Amino acid sequence: MFNAFPAPVFDATSDTGSTGEFGDLPEWDLSDLYPAPDAPEFARDMEWLQKACADFAARYEGRLADLDAAGLLNCVQEYEAISTTGGRLMSYAGLRYYQNTTDAGRAQFMQNAQEKVTVFTAPLVFYSLEINRIEDGKLDAMLAENADLARYKPIFEQLRAMKPYQLSDELEKFLHDQSSVGASAWNKLFDETIAGLMFTVDGKEMNLESTLNLLTEQDRSKREAATRELARVFGENVKLFSRVHNTLAKEKAIEDQWRKMPTPQTARHLSNHVEPEVVEALRNAVVAAYPKLSHRYYALKAKWLGLDTMEVWDRNAPLPMEDTKTVDWAQAEKTVLDAYGAFDPRMAEIAKPFFTDGWIDAGVKPGKAPGAFAHPTVTTVHPYVMLNYLGKPRDVMTLAHELGHGVHQVLAADQGELLSSTPLTLAETASVFGEMLTFRKLLERAQTQEERKVLLAGKVEDMINTVVRQIAFYDFECKLHAARAEGELTPDDINALWMSVQAESLGPVFNFVEGYETFWTYVPHFVHSPFYVYAYAFGDGLVNALYAVYEEGDAGFQDKYFEMLKAGGSKHHKELLAPFGLDASDPKFWDKGLSMISGMIDELEAMEEENTA
């Protein structure tokens, strides 16, 4: 089904605050999409889209099964052109909106554009339905006959994976027509509510990002004050967030029931082109590793902090010996580009325009969406990266992460609009690899054992947040959707589900302050992209295995890596990993990635023993 602007998937919520001290932070220049909201080019493309969709339906509806190979190729290419224009329109409207979600004019522009595109593209619903009615033998013969059509084979495979869950033409059209006032409307309510929340800590009023930033302060009293204020405000709004989650989970359950989806996770696995047993193997491997990863690390961190029991506001606390100076934007740019260039100069060259050509929006501004993302827009333009940069070392890693996405999206663009989009499980590959390159470069530069310890600890915490926390989030979502299937959930019900995964994943060293049970409320993934979160753990495990191959001196690794990124969504994860001798369907594969984290904790424990000897 046509989806002109899937909501950007926000990466881990970043820390924020004031921006003046970090240098000249870049802002987006969206003119590469359109000069202005009232630009004639925007109106022109909207008019073109309306006519193109109507003409497409008049030409092809009811006729796809009768087309020959050349005719089907023309049909697919026309659909691709429509997807490109629709994606361009909604990318512009969406990116403007996320710059300031509390601006009524931007919200109105976004909603009006979404409603128009939804109406205009309604005639396209038949496309995927009719493709799935083409007999297997006939489609195989056409693909064998026409090489240009065969290039789109992955698209046909993805569409036909949905064939068992396809509804009638009338129902599919109904779902399409009501989409702008269904889940997307609840997503907007969530975004606008989150962006509008204000918190008061030590007499200073600040937004969510700025308050979360205090959780990484050296001063423990500030971390505690921020945590309690977050809990207070989340608690005051928990009924609204409970309503959002109840509604979205029920809406999903109804659609899944009609489609006869066997589980709430099935649609995500299909869109990720990953087998359920692979995800289950990943989940089980991570949960089994909790004791040797998060439990062990946080017990070690408690010692460093001089604590017998850690409170939740200590989880992301800096180490006592950690340098608290901030990193200005120029240094952050140099750090990441140097790391990318050391791996391969081509990687730095691709990343450079993000800094020079207005492809990054870095500053913290009122109403700006929290977190960070890289949005590919359309293959005829370029990606845009959103950050909330505050000069923390972790913000530098977030920059490295999002630039990895950006480089991936630039390289995959040559596949064209339909084949460039990477499944979420593989979409995190380049981003996490970019983080690893940056981390390793910083580790090489470490002058003292203490500096190395701080860097290692920071990386372990990031990996725990990427792997352990995200699998715990996945378990929370699984429990939430299972419980919602039995009936309406109260805020207390959801709070209890949240807490059921916290102690298990974080370990016995933690105490959970009253109010922490509401911290599920601000996680955007649960709202925008149900069950997305396991993709982080998938990507981290995959990258750890990839990086091990790189460190072993695999011949031609860089070229193979670039070919993997260029493939976009044109290949399955088995094909992409085969040149590296890796197979994600092997349960032992995940142990390799987890052992890298465990090995870093081993090194930290060895350092601790040396200090106490």
XYZ file of C-alpha atoms in Angstrom:
613
model
C 0.000 0.000 0.000
C 1.240 3.456 -0.880
C 2.722 5.337 2.092
C 4.092 8.709 1.073
C 5.557 9.735 4.402
C 6.075 7.079 7.041
C 6.764 8.878 10.298
C 10.490 9.094 10.902
C 11.723 6.554 13.391
C 13.276 8.414 16.276
C 16.501 7.020 17.583
C 17.185 7.004 21.297
C 16.004 10.245 22.834
C 18.985 12.553 22.978
C 19.999 14.920 25.758
C 19.389 18.609 25.252
C 19.740 22.100 26.702
C 20.965 25.522 25.526
C 22.905 25.736 22.262
C 24.923 28.968 22.270
C 28.065 27.492 23.788
C 28.439 24.797 21.144
C 29.264 27.029 18.197
C 27.228 27.706 15.093
C 24.755 24.835 15.001
C 23.376 24.090 11.529
C 19.724 24.282 10.549
C 17.931 22.514 7.744
C 17.724 24.110 4.338
C 14.608 22.398 3.016
C 14.693 24.308 -0.281
C 16.140 21.229 -1.992
C 12.641 19.809 -1.514
C 10.583 23.002 -1.956
C 11.396 26.720 -1.580
C 8.452 27.443 0.748
C 5.064 26.057 1.837
C 3.308 28.381 -0.613
C 5.807 27.774 -3.430
C 4.225 27.163 -6.833
C 6.370 24.027 -7.138
C 4.591 22.453 -4.162
C 1.162 23.217 -5.606
C 2.297 21.997 -9.029
C 3.478 18.651 -7.686
C 0.307 18.202 -5.641
C -1.762 18.777 -8.799
C 0.467 16.390 -10.757
C 0.042 13.727 -8.081
C -3.747 13.959 -8.218
C -3.811 13.570 -11.999
C -1.092 10.895 -12.101
C -2.924 8.706 -9.584
C -6.234 9.033 -11.427
C -4.587 8.307 -14.785
C -2.711 5.331 -13.345
C -5.919 3.787 -12.028
C -7.761 4.434 -15.307
C -4.959 2.779 -17.250
C -4.242 -0.260 -15.094
C -7.026 -1.088 -12.633
C -8.490 -4.510 -13.434
C -5.816 -5.126 -16.095
C -2.604 -6.052 -14.234
C -3.100 -9.799 -14.677
C -3.319 -9.313 -18.449
C -0.118 -7.273 -18.869
C 2.962 -8.714 -20.539
C 6.443 -8.216 -19.067
C 7.023 -4.860 -20.775
C 3.594 -3.625 -19.739
C 4.114 -4.641 -16.107
C 7.517 -2.918 -16.118
C 5.910 0.322 -17.320
C 3.259 -0.018 -14.623
C 5.846 -0.497 -11.859
C 7.952 2.419 -13.095
C 4.923 4.726 -13.219
C 4.039 3.697 -9.670
C 7.612 4.442 -8.650
C 7.381 7.949 -10.139
C 4.169 8.567 -8.193
C 5.833 7.307 -5.010
C 8.706 9.721 -5.565
C 6.508 12.788 -5.956
C 4.225 11.846 -3.075
C 7.245 11.154 -0.885
C 8.782 14.506 -1.767
C 5.616 16.398 -0.853
C 5.172 14.661 2.474
C 8.873 14.743 3.362
C 8.794 18.531 3.096
C 5.597 18.866 5.129
C 6.814 16.360 7.711
C 10.287 17.796 8.219
C 8.891 21.320 8.667
C 6.466 19.932 11.241
C 9.144 18.137 13.274
C 11.157 21.364 13.468
C 8.310 22.816 15.562
C 5.473 20.438 16.387
C 3.722 23.051 18.529
C 3.390 25.547 15.655
C -0.273 25.458 14.610
C 0.514 26.578 11.068
C 3.027 23.803 10.481
C 0.712 21.211 12.015
C -2.141 22.410 9.784
C 0.068 22.354 6.681
C 1.204 18.810 7.492
C -2.317 17.541 8.142
C -3.762 19.178 5.015
C -0.969 17.740 2.876
C -1.448 14.292 4.433
C -5.192 14.365 3.804
C -4.759 15.446 0.174
C -2.130 12.808 -0.530
C -4.296 10.167 1.143
C -7.265 11.109 -1.055
C -5.211 11.396 -4.235
C -3.491 8.042 -3.737
C -6.652 6.152 -2.797
C -7.072 4.946 -6.420
C -3.708 3.144 -6.113
C -4.912 0.601 -3.573
C -5.707 -1.891 -6.318
C -2.026 -2.059 -7.335
C -0.676 -4.383 -4.657
C -3.911 -6.359 -4.535
C -3.840 -7.136 -8.263
C -0.121 -7.899 -8.305
C -0.827 -10.541 -5.680
C -3.475 -12.072 -7.936
C -1.009 -12.682 -10.786
C -0.323 -16.417 -10.957
C 3.090 -17.434 -9.649
C 4.061 -19.163 -12.869
C 3.154 -16.210 -15.043
C 5.037 -13.721 -12.847
C 8.108 -15.984 -12.734
C 8.054 -16.246 -16.531
C 7.836 -12.458 -16.956
C 10.719 -11.926 -14.545
C 12.811 -14.471 -16.464
C 11.949 -12.797 -19.768
C 12.662 -9.152 -18.846
C 15.849 -8.241 -16.957
C 14.636 -4.716 -16.178
C 11.484 -6.120 -14.608
C 13.501 -8.773 -12.753
C 15.321 -5.967 -10.918
C 12.034 -5.364 -9.069
C 11.731 -8.991 -7.942
C 12.324 -8.074 -4.256
C 9.345 -5.698 -4.437
C 7.098 -8.435 -5.767
C 8.344 -10.798 -3.054
C 7.618 -8.246 -0.345
C 4.132 -7.566 -1.681
C 3.356 -11.251 -2.051
C 4.505 -11.955 1.506
C 1.389 -10.006 2.499
C -0.842 -12.058 0.203
C -2.186 -14.363 2.956
C -3.184 -11.285 4.986
C -4.780 -9.276 2.193
C -8.336 -8.000 2.626
C -10.951 -7.331 -0.012
C -10.405 -4.392 -2.355
C -13.180 -2.455 -0.637
C -11.774 -2.960 2.854
C -8.235 -2.086 1.744
C -9.545 1.149 0.237
C -11.435 1.930 3.427
C -8.288 1.443 5.545
C -6.370 3.688 3.177
C -9.000 6.443 3.272
C -9.289 6.521 7.070
C -5.533 6.336 7.706
C -5.059 10.093 8.130
C -7.504 10.156 11.056
C -6.487 6.792 12.495
C -3.050 5.926 13.856
C -1.399 8.979 12.283
C -3.757 11.306 14.160
C -2.925 9.622 17.464
C 0.768 9.883 16.558
C 0.372 13.634 16.096
C -1.440 13.947 19.435
C 1.426 12.115 21.103
C 4.097 14.236 19.368
C 2.415 17.539 20.149
C 1.762 16.560 23.766
C 5.358 15.436 24.335
C 6.784 18.544 22.675
C 4.539 20.770 24.814
C 5.392 19.217 28.184
C 7.298 21.544 30.511
C 9.269 20.618 33.619
C 10.533 22.792 36.474
C 13.816 21.806 38.112
C 15.508 24.089 40.642
C 13.161 26.896 39.639
C 14.018 26.642 35.933
C 11.357 25.661 33.401
C 12.529 23.447 30.550
C 11.280 20.997 27.934
C 11.580 17.202 27.949
C 14.972 17.042 26.241
C 16.547 19.573 28.581
C 15.192 17.713 31.596
C 16.424 14.346 30.354
C 19.811 15.974 29.883
C 20.027 16.463 33.656
C 20.067 12.674 34.100
C 23.664 12.719 32.866
C 24.843 15.474 35.237
C 27.682 14.823 37.708
C 25.625 16.365 40.510
C 23.523 13.497 41.895
C 20.990 15.868 43.467
C 20.269 17.347 40.024
C 19.741 13.876 38.581
C 17.348 13.017 41.395
C 15.446 16.298 41.064
C 15.078 15.769 37.306
C 13.873 12.182 37.761
C 11.266 13.193 40.313
C 10.059 16.056 38.121
C 9.843 13.774 35.090
C 7.816 11.330 37.191
C 5.514 14.125 38.396
C 4.734 15.445 34.912
C 4.425 11.993 33.346
C 2.091 11.040 36.184
C -0.100 14.083 35.545
C -0.386 13.089 31.868
C -0.440 9.320 32.212
C -4.174 9.058 31.486
C -3.745 10.711 28.103
C -0.767 8.514 27.200
C -2.684 5.477 28.403
C -5.533 6.437 26.074
C -3.120 6.773 23.138
C -1.613 3.332 23.779
C -4.958 1.643 24.432
C -6.406 3.040 21.220
C -3.429 2.248 18.998
C -3.039 -1.270 20.397
C -6.754 -1.968 19.904
C -6.750 -0.507 16.400
C -3.805 -2.723 15.533
C -5.486 -5.775 17.057
C -8.642 -5.179 15.002
C -6.701 -4.849 11.749
C -4.531 -7.871 12.614
C -7.665 -9.896 13.332
C -9.222 -8.982 10.002
C -5.982 -9.774 8.219
C -5.625 -13.045 10.192
C -2.144 -12.092 11.372
C -1.059 -14.873 13.757
C 0.641 -12.485 16.223
C 0.814 -8.727 16.851
C 4.496 -8.889 15.822
C 3.874 -10.576 12.447
C 3.403 -7.365 10.453
C 6.677 -5.962 11.791
C 8.581 -9.143 10.970
C 7.140 -9.106 7.442
C 8.073 -5.469 6.875
C 11.557 -6.200 8.222
C 11.914 -9.241 5.930
C 13.063 -11.250 8.916
C 11.867 -14.611 10.115
C 10.094 -14.743 13.521
C 12.468 -17.465 14.698
C 15.462 -15.175 14.026
C 13.933 -12.456 16.196
C 13.075 -15.012 18.877
C 16.657 -16.317 18.847
C 17.933 -12.749 19.243
C 15.505 -11.999 22.068
C 16.313 -15.203 23.934
C 20.069 -14.734 23.563
C 19.900 -11.207 24.971
C 17.625 -12.113 27.899
C 19.877 -15.052 28.773
C 22.835 -12.635 28.724
C 21.301 -10.078 31.130
C 23.345 -11.394 34.119
C 26.703 -11.199 32.307
C 25.929 -7.866 30.652
C 23.710 -5.300 32.372
C 23.603 -6.939 35.826
C 27.381 -7.271 35.924
C 28.121 -3.827 34.502
C 25.744 -1.913 36.764
C 27.119 -3.722 39.831
C 30.547 -2.499 38.745
C 29.261 1.013 38.165
C 27.715 1.073 41.653
C 31.203 0.479 43.060
C 32.625 3.354 41.007
C 29.875 5.626 42.299
C 30.413 4.445 45.873
C 26.874 3.084 46.155
C 25.458 -0.144 47.542
C 22.185 0.405 45.686
C 21.719 2.435 42.515
C 18.660 4.569 41.945
C 17.253 4.942 38.445
C 18.771 8.424 38.247
C 22.213 6.831 38.539
C 21.854 4.622 35.462
C 23.220 7.179 32.986
C 25.325 9.101 35.508
C 28.834 10.036 34.397
C 31.668 8.313 36.193
C 33.282 10.294 39.031
C 36.524 10.625 37.053
C 34.746 11.608 33.827
C 35.614 14.941 32.221
C 32.392 16.953 32.104
C 33.546 19.478 29.502
C 31.300 19.804 26.479
C 32.257 19.251 22.836
C 31.576 22.123 20.449
C 30.017 21.453 17.070
C 33.223 21.955 15.054
C 35.036 19.359 17.142
C 32.132 16.936 16.895
C 32.142 17.287 13.107
C 35.909 16.720 12.920
C 35.798 13.724 15.244
C 33.154 11.907 13.216
C 34.531 12.786 9.781
C 38.040 11.747 10.839
C 36.721 8.395 12.049
C 34.736 7.869 8.864
C 37.680 8.923 6.688
C 40.112 6.605 8.491
C 37.845 3.687 7.623
C 37.456 4.797 4.001
C 37.805 8.308 2.490
C 34.657 7.680 0.443
C 32.621 7.497 3.639
C 33.782 10.935 4.807
C 33.152 12.412 1.356
C 29.547 11.204 1.406
C 29.055 12.578 4.938
C 30.582 16.015 4.267
C 27.565 17.665 2.531
C 25.442 17.015 5.595
C 27.553 19.643 7.362
C 28.083 22.061 4.488
C 24.788 22.019 2.598
C 22.089 22.372 5.271
C 21.236 18.698 5.639
C 21.414 18.730 9.476
C 19.187 20.501 12.002
C 21.176 20.308 15.234
C 19.986 22.937 17.704
C 17.488 22.608 20.511
C 14.476 24.834 19.850
C 11.052 25.320 21.415
C 8.562 22.831 20.023
C 11.179 20.804 18.162
C 10.575 17.068 18.305
C 12.773 15.304 20.860
C 15.334 12.707 19.896
C 17.162 12.258 16.627
C 16.559 10.710 13.219
C 17.815 10.560 9.636
C 15.016 10.806 7.092
C 15.843 9.634 3.539
C 13.164 11.862 1.896
C 13.232 10.591 -1.720
C 15.996 9.138 -3.847
C 16.026 12.156 -6.178
C 16.943 14.554 -3.350
C 18.984 13.562 -0.247
C 18.479 12.649 3.414
C 18.100 15.098 6.288
C 19.386 14.508 9.826
C 17.700 15.878 12.954
C 19.568 16.163 16.259
C 19.129 17.906 19.587
C 22.799 18.697 20.144
C 24.060 19.645 23.595
C 27.758 18.950 23.408
C 27.756 15.761 25.486
C 30.123 12.990 24.352
C 27.021 10.879 23.757
C 25.702 13.601 21.441
C 28.839 13.110 19.347
C 28.008 9.412 19.165
C 24.436 10.282 18.191
C 25.846 12.414 15.365
C 28.003 9.473 14.252
C 24.917 7.237 14.415
C 22.625 9.474 12.376
C 25.338 10.217 9.805
C 25.695 6.455 9.375
C 22.014 6.339 8.470
C 22.545 9.270 6.109
C 25.491 7.656 4.321
C 23.488 4.434 3.981
C 20.522 6.317 2.524
C 22.720 8.197 0.035
C 24.372 4.979 -1.152
C 21.082 3.079 -1.433
C 19.425 5.883 -3.436
C 20.771 4.483 -6.708
C 18.393 1.549 -6.255
C 15.466 3.876 -6.955
C 12.466 4.762 -4.849
C 10.998 1.287 -4.477
C 14.198 -0.651 -3.807
C 16.208 1.842 -1.746
C 14.306 1.447 1.526
C 16.149 -0.878 3.904
C 14.282 -3.148 6.338
C 14.483 -1.777 9.871
C 16.634 -4.687 11.030
C 19.306 -3.722 8.509
C 18.624 0.018 8.636
C 20.590 0.220 11.894
C 23.683 -1.430 10.410
C 25.452 1.640 9.025
C 24.422 3.839 11.950
C 25.760 1.497 14.621
C 28.869 0.820 12.514
C 29.457 4.584 12.292
C 29.238 4.779 16.075
C 31.723 1.917 16.415
C 34.205 3.589 14.065
C 33.977 6.823 16.061
C 34.344 5.006 19.370
C 37.391 3.051 18.203
C 39.047 6.233 16.939
C 38.504 7.917 20.314
C 39.801 4.830 22.103
C 42.996 4.930 20.015
C 43.570 8.515 21.132
C 43.128 7.783 24.842
C 46.186 9.107 26.685
C 45.642 7.423 30.065
C 44.163 4.272 31.534
C 41.507 6.412 33.201
C 40.490 7.982 29.891
C 40.280 4.521 28.330
C 38.126 3.339 31.222
C 35.677 6.227 30.764
C 35.430 5.575 27.020
C 34.925 1.831 27.499
C 32.300 2.382 30.181
C 30.461 4.865 27.963
C 30.457 2.425 25.059
C 29.257 -0.429 27.253
C 26.414 1.761 28.513
C 25.483 2.697 24.954
C 25.486 -0.959 23.930
C 23.412 -1.944 26.950
C 20.949 0.807 26.032
C 20.927 -0.463 22.439
C 20.674 -4.168 23.171
C 19.451 -4.886 26.696
C 17.123 -1.914 27.078
C 15.605 -2.320 23.619
C 14.904 -6.030 24.095
C 13.316 -5.153 27.449
C 11.250 -2.549 25.574
C 10.285 -5.240 23.044
C 9.153 -7.539 25.856
C 7.141 -4.662 27.343
C 5.398 -4.107 24.002
C 4.687 -7.826 23.622
C 3.128 -7.870 27.084
C 1.191 -4.658 26.408
C -0.419 -5.922 23.209
C -1.170 -9.318 24.751
C -2.813 -7.681 27.764
C -4.774 -5.216 25.600
C -6.226 -8.169 23.692
C -7.958 -9.128 26.953
C -9.492 -5.679 27.459
C -8.928 -2.005 28.251
C -5.808 -1.284 30.306
C -5.696 1.239 33.125
C -2.583 3.401 33.608
C -1.728 1.177 36.585
C -1.958 -1.894 34.353
C 0.507 -0.431 31.865
C 2.767 0.795 34.660
C 2.912 -2.737 36.054
C 3.867 -4.182 32.666
C 6.648 -1.609 32.382
C 8.029 -2.443 35.798
C 7.886 -6.174 35.077
C 10.749 -5.834 32.586
C 12.844 -3.253 34.453
C 14.304 -5.235 37.356
C 14.795 -8.284 35.138
C 16.809 -6.331 32.569
C 18.697 -3.861 34.778
C 19.531 -6.168 37.672
C 19.291 -6.417 41.456
C 21.552 -3.439 42.175
C 18.741 -1.018 41.249
C 16.060 0.534 43.385
C 13.092 1.962 41.478
C 11.789 5.239 42.860
C 8.046 5.806 43.037
C 6.962 7.381 39.764
C 9.432 5.526 37.554
C 6.602 3.204 36.582
C 5.308 5.952 34.213
C 8.511 6.328 32.200
C 7.068 4.292 29.324
C 4.957 7.318 28.454
C 7.584 9.281 26.521
C 9.091 6.512 24.334
C 8.049 7.404 20.757
C 8.783 3.990 19.248
C 5.832 2.378 21.020
C 3.523 4.908 19.344
C 5.046 5.451 15.911
C 6.432 1.995 15.109
C 5.137 -0.927 17.177
C 7.806 -3.572 17.804
C 10.456 -1.502 16.030
C 12.779 -1.593 19.021
C 14.255 -5.045 18.450
C 15.840 -3.613 15.288
C 18.336 -1.765 17.506
C 19.494 -4.988 19.136
C 19.519 -6.715 15.746
C 21.659 -3.930 14.299
C 24.060 -3.862 17.244
C 24.594 -7.608 17.206
C 25.037 -7.600 13.446
C 27.546 -4.736 13.576
C 29.533 -6.330 16.388
C 29.891 -9.459 14.250
C 30.742 -7.357 11.186
C 33.315 -5.335 13.093
C 34.970 -8.524 14.309
C 35.389 -9.554 10.662
C 36.830 -6.109 9.879
C 39.315 -6.321 12.776
C 40.430 -9.739 11.569
C 41.643 -8.009 8.400
C 39.095 -9.408 5.967
C 40.371 -8.689 2.454
C 38.316 -6.099 0.626
C 36.091 -5.461 3.646
C 35.460 -1.813 2.752
C 34.330 -2.620 -0.783
C 32.050 -5.397 0.465
C 30.669 -3.057 3.134
C 29.848 -0.367 0.569
C 28.186 -2.929 -1.684
C 26.037 -4.036 1.254
C 24.891 -0.451 1.886
C 24.288 0.211 -1.816
C 21.948 -2.802 -1.953
C 19.306 -0.945 0.070
C 16.270 -3.191 0.271
C 17.121 -5.235 -2.811
C 18.582 -8.198 -0.905
C 17.668 -10.371 2.089
C 19.892 -10.298 5.179
C 21.248 -13.768 4.263
C 22.507 -12.474 0.905
C 23.955 -9.312 2.404
C 25.897 -11.080 5.154
C 27.106 -14.056 3.101
C 30.181 -12.231 1.665
C 31.354 -11.689 5.248
C 30.830 -15.331 6.221
C 27.990 -14.414 8.597
C 24.459 -15.803 9.003
C 21.941 -14.103 11.307
C 19.682 -17.164 11.259
C 22.339 -19.104 13.192
C 21.463 -18.801 16.922
C 25.197 -18.688 17.721
C 25.497 -15.545 15.595
C 24.001 -13.420 18.360
C 26.377 -14.805 20.962
C 29.275 -13.388 18.915
C 27.879 -9.894 19.148
C 27.024 -10.188 22.826
C 30.502 -11.513 23.595
C 31.991 -8.226 22.369
C 30.021 -6.350 25.048
C 30.931 -8.961 27.636
C 34.593 -8.657 26.643
C 34.551 -4.914 27.262
C 33.079 -5.508 30.731
C 35.844 -8.065 31.324
C 38.402 -5.359 30.553
C 36.680 -2.903 32.900
C 36.610 -5.488 35.693
C 40.314 -6.187 35.124
C 41.032 -2.450 35.448
C 39.087 -2.390 38.715
C 41.070 -5.327 40.077
C 44.352 -3.588 39.192
C 43.234 -0.456 41.029
C 42.259 -2.367 44.167
C 45.268 -4.700 44.165
